[in-house]
Coordinates of C-alpha atoms in Angstrom, one line a residue:
Q1 CA -124.9 -48.5 28.0
Q2 CA -124.9 -44.7 28.2
W3 CA -124.9 -44.2 24.5
A4 CA -126.7 -47.3 23.2
K5 CA -130.1 -46.1 24.4
Q6 CA -129.7 -43.1 22.2
F7 CA -130.0 -45.2 19.0
D8 CA -132.9 -46.9 17.4
L9 CA -130.8 -49.9 16.4
N10 CA -127.5 -51.1 17.7
I11 CA -125.5 -53.5 15.5
T12 CA -122.9 -56.0 16.8
N13 CA -120.7 -58.7 15.1
C14 CA -120.5 -60.6 18.5
L15 CA -123.4 -62.9 19.1
P16 CA -123.1 -63.0 22.9
A17 CA -123.3 -59.2 23.0
T18 CA -126.9 -59.3 21.7
D19 CA -127.9 -60.7 25.2
W20 CA -126.2 -57.8 26.9
Y21 CA -128.2 -55.3 24.9
R22 CA -131.5 -57.1 25.2
Q23 CA -131.2 -57.6 28.9
R24 CA -131.1 -53.8 29.1
G25 CA -134.1 -53.3 26.9
L26 CA -132.0 -52.1 24.0
S27 CA -132.6 -52.9 20.3
C28 CA -129.8 -54.9 18.8
L29 CA -129.1 -56.8 15.6
Y30 CA -126.4 -59.4 15.1
S31 CA -124.7 -58.7 11.8
P32 CA -121.2 -60.0 11.1
Q33 CA -119.0 -58.2 8.5
G34 CA -119.5 -59.0 4.8
V35 CA -117.7 -59.3 1.5
Y36 CA -117.3 -56.8 -1.2
R37 CA -116.2 -58.0 -4.7
P38 CA -115.0 -55.7 -7.4
A39 CA -117.3 -55.7 -10.5
G40 CA -116.5 -58.5 -12.9
M41 CA -114.7 -60.8 -10.4
Q42 CA -115.5 -64.4 -11.1
A43 CA -115.3 -67.6 -9.0
P44 CA -111.7 -69.1 -9.0
S45 CA -111.1 -71.7 -11.6
S46 CA -107.4 -72.6 -11.4
A47 CA -105.1 -74.2 -8.8
D48 CA -102.1 -72.4 -10.3
F49 CA -101.3 -70.3 -7.2
K50 CA -98.6 -67.6 -6.9
Y51 CA -98.0 -68.2 -3.2
E52 CA -98.2 -71.4 -1.2
F53 CA -98.9 -69.8 2.3
S54 CA -99.6 -66.2 3.1
F55 CA -100.7 -63.9 5.9
L56 CA -102.0 -60.4 5.2
G57 CA -102.2 -58.1 8.2
S58 CA -100.1 -55.7 10.3
I59 CA -97.7 -57.1 12.9
K60 CA -99.2 -57.6 16.4
P61 CA -97.7 -59.5 19.4
E62 CA -100.0 -62.6 19.0
R63 CA -99.4 -62.6 15.2
K64 CA -95.7 -62.3 15.6
L65 CA -95.7 -65.2 18.1
I66 CA -97.5 -67.5 15.7
V67 CA -95.3 -66.6 12.8
E68 CA -92.2 -67.3 14.9
R69 CA -93.6 -70.7 16.0
L70 CA -94.2 -71.5 12.3
G71 CA -90.7 -70.5 11.5
Q72 CA -89.4 -72.8 14.3
A73 CA -91.3 -75.6 12.6
G74 CA -89.5 -74.9 9.3
I75 CA -92.6 -73.3 7.7
N76 CA -92.0 -70.2 5.6
I77 CA -94.9 -67.8 5.1
N78 CA -95.3 -64.8 2.8
L79 CA -96.1 -61.8 5.0
F80 CA -98.0 -58.7 3.8
G81 CA -98.6 -55.8 6.1
A82 CA -97.1 -53.0 8.2
G83 CA -94.4 -53.9 10.6
W84 CA -93.1 -57.1 9.2
P85 CA -89.5 -57.2 7.9
N86 CA -89.2 -56.6 4.1
T87 CA -92.9 -56.0 3.5
Q88 CA -94.8 -53.3 1.9
W89 CA -98.4 -51.9 1.6
V90 CA -100.7 -54.1 -0.5
D91 CA -102.9 -52.1 -2.9
D92 CA -105.0 -55.2 -3.9
P93 CA -105.6 -57.6 -1.0
N94 CA -107.9 -59.7 -3.2
A95 CA -105.0 -60.5 -5.5
V96 CA -103.0 -61.9 -2.5
F97 CA -106.0 -63.9 -1.2
R98 CA -106.9 -65.4 -4.5
G99 CA -103.2 -65.9 -5.5
T100 CA -102.5 -67.9 -2.3
Q101 CA -103.1 -71.6 -1.9
I102 CA -103.6 -71.3 1.9
N103 CA -104.4 -68.0 3.5
L104 CA -103.6 -67.9 7.2
G105 CA -106.1 -66.3 9.5
I106 CA -105.4 -65.4 13.2
G107 CA -108.7 -64.8 14.9
F108 CA -107.7 -63.8 18.4
A109 CA -109.2 -60.8 20.1
S110 CA -106.0 -58.8 20.5
P111 CA -104.0 -59.2 22.7
S112 CA -105.6 -62.4 23.9
L113 CA -104.2 -65.8 22.9
S114 CA -107.3 -67.6 23.9
L115 CA -110.4 -65.5 23.2
T116 CA -111.4 -65.4 19.6
T117 CA -113.8 -63.1 17.7
V118 CA -115.4 -63.0 14.2
K119 CA -113.4 -60.7 12.0
G120 CA -113.8 -58.9 8.7
R121 CA -111.1 -61.2 7.3
D122 CA -113.4 -64.2 7.9
F123 CA -115.6 -62.8 5.1
E124 CA -113.4 -60.6 2.9
C125 CA -110.8 -63.3 2.3
V126 CA -113.2 -66.3 2.0
G127 CA -115.7 -64.3 0.0
V128 CA -113.5 -63.5 -2.9
G129 CA -112.8 -67.1 -3.5
A130 CA -109.8 -68.1 -1.3
C131 CA -108.8 -71.0 0.8
Y132 CA -108.7 -69.7 4.4
L133 CA -107.2 -71.5 7.4
T134 CA -108.0 -69.6 10.6
T135 CA -108.3 -69.9 14.3
Y136 CA -111.4 -71.9 15.4
N137 CA -114.2 -69.7 16.6
W138 CA -117.5 -71.2 17.8
E139 CA -119.4 -68.6 15.7
L140 CA -117.8 -69.6 12.4
P141 CA -119.8 -72.8 12.0
L142 CA -122.9 -70.6 12.1
H143 CA -121.7 -69.1 8.8
Y144 CA -119.6 -71.8 7.1
E145 CA -119.3 -75.6 6.8
L146 CA -116.0 -76.3 8.4
G147 CA -113.7 -78.5 6.4
K148 CA -115.5 -77.7 3.1
E149 CA -115.8 -73.9 3.0
I150 CA -113.3 -72.8 5.6
L151 CA -110.6 -74.5 7.6
C152 CA -109.9 -74.0 11.3
Y153 CA -107.1 -74.9 13.7
R154 CA -107.3 -75.0 17.5
S155 CA -103.6 -74.9 18.3
I156 CA -100.2 -74.2 16.7
E157 CA -99.6 -77.9 16.4
E158 CA -102.9 -78.4 14.6
L159 CA -102.1 -75.4 12.3
V160 CA -98.8 -77.1 11.4
E161 CA -100.5 -80.4 10.7
M162 CA -103.2 -78.9 8.5
Y163 CA -100.8 -76.8 6.6
S164 CA -98.6 -79.8 6.0
Y165 CA -101.6 -81.7 4.6
Y166 CA -103.2 -79.1 2.4
R167 CA -100.0 -77.7 0.9
R168 CA -99.7 -81.0 -1.0
R169 CA -103.3 -80.7 -2.2
P170 CA -103.8 -77.5 -4.2
D171 CA -106.8 -78.9 -6.0
D172 CA -108.5 -79.5 -2.6
C173 CA -107.7 -75.9 -1.7
L174 CA -109.3 -74.7 -4.9
K175 CA -112.5 -76.7 -4.2
I176 CA -112.7 -75.1 -0.7
A177 CA -112.2 -71.7 -2.3
Q178 CA -115.0 -72.4 -4.8
A179 CA -117.4 -73.6 -2.1
A180 CA -116.6 -70.5 0.0
W181 CA -117.4 -68.3 -3.0
R182 CA -120.8 -69.9 -3.4
R183 CA -121.6 -69.6 0.3
C184 CA -120.6 -66.0 0.4
T185 CA -122.5 -65.2 -2.8
A186 CA -125.7 -66.6 -1.3
E187 CA -125.4 -65.3 2.3
H188 CA -122.5 -63.0 3.1
T189 CA -122.3 -60.0 0.7
W190 CA -122.5 -56.5 2.1
E191 CA -125.6 -55.9 0.0
L192 CA -127.4 -58.8 1.8
R193 CA -126.2 -57.5 5.1
F194 CA -127.5 -54.0 4.5
R195 CA -130.8 -55.1 3.1
R196 CA -131.4 -57.0 6.3
I197 CA -130.4 -53.9 8.4
F198 CA -132.7 -51.7 6.3
R199 CA -135.6 -54.1 6.7
E200 CA -135.0 -54.1 10.5
V201 CA -135.4 -50.3 10.6
G202 CA -138.6 -50.3 8.5
F203 CA -137.5 -49.9 4.9
R204 CA -138.9 -52.2 2.2
V205 CA -136.0 -53.5 0.2

């Protein structure tokens, strides 16, 4: 509150936070993260995946707990990111996202195991044409059609159930990835995000 009033425009990726700003007479724009695609990247066209199930991200307590629970259920997952055993830095995350049949998302606001938040991964993974299975967040249906463009679980048990179903259906995963690509192309690129922000501050773009 001390600093927000010093700015002409405050930007948040948390929809409820917009009320906090406006109740104090402060300008605020809701703008989730976006997707950046390297030049020349095309929509996915093949269900020939390198990995069946992957998670890309550094180790954190809530992430470690979920991975351990998956292991107890007999589910192996390819781990990419700092802190996990036998892993290394990934120079090209998009190659992992697109090369994976089911990308695991963990949407908790660290270190909570109940409060979720919109994350950059909700756009950067989905937006490059990848099938993404993440924690349910009530804001995600504002951006995607659940079940067709993105998949969400509400519990470890539901995560196991959904993984077991979709791992046998790579073509369905490809269709979800293609639908996600189309949605993000139309609505969620960083260019579109910044054009809206520039219009908000008075530029004609």
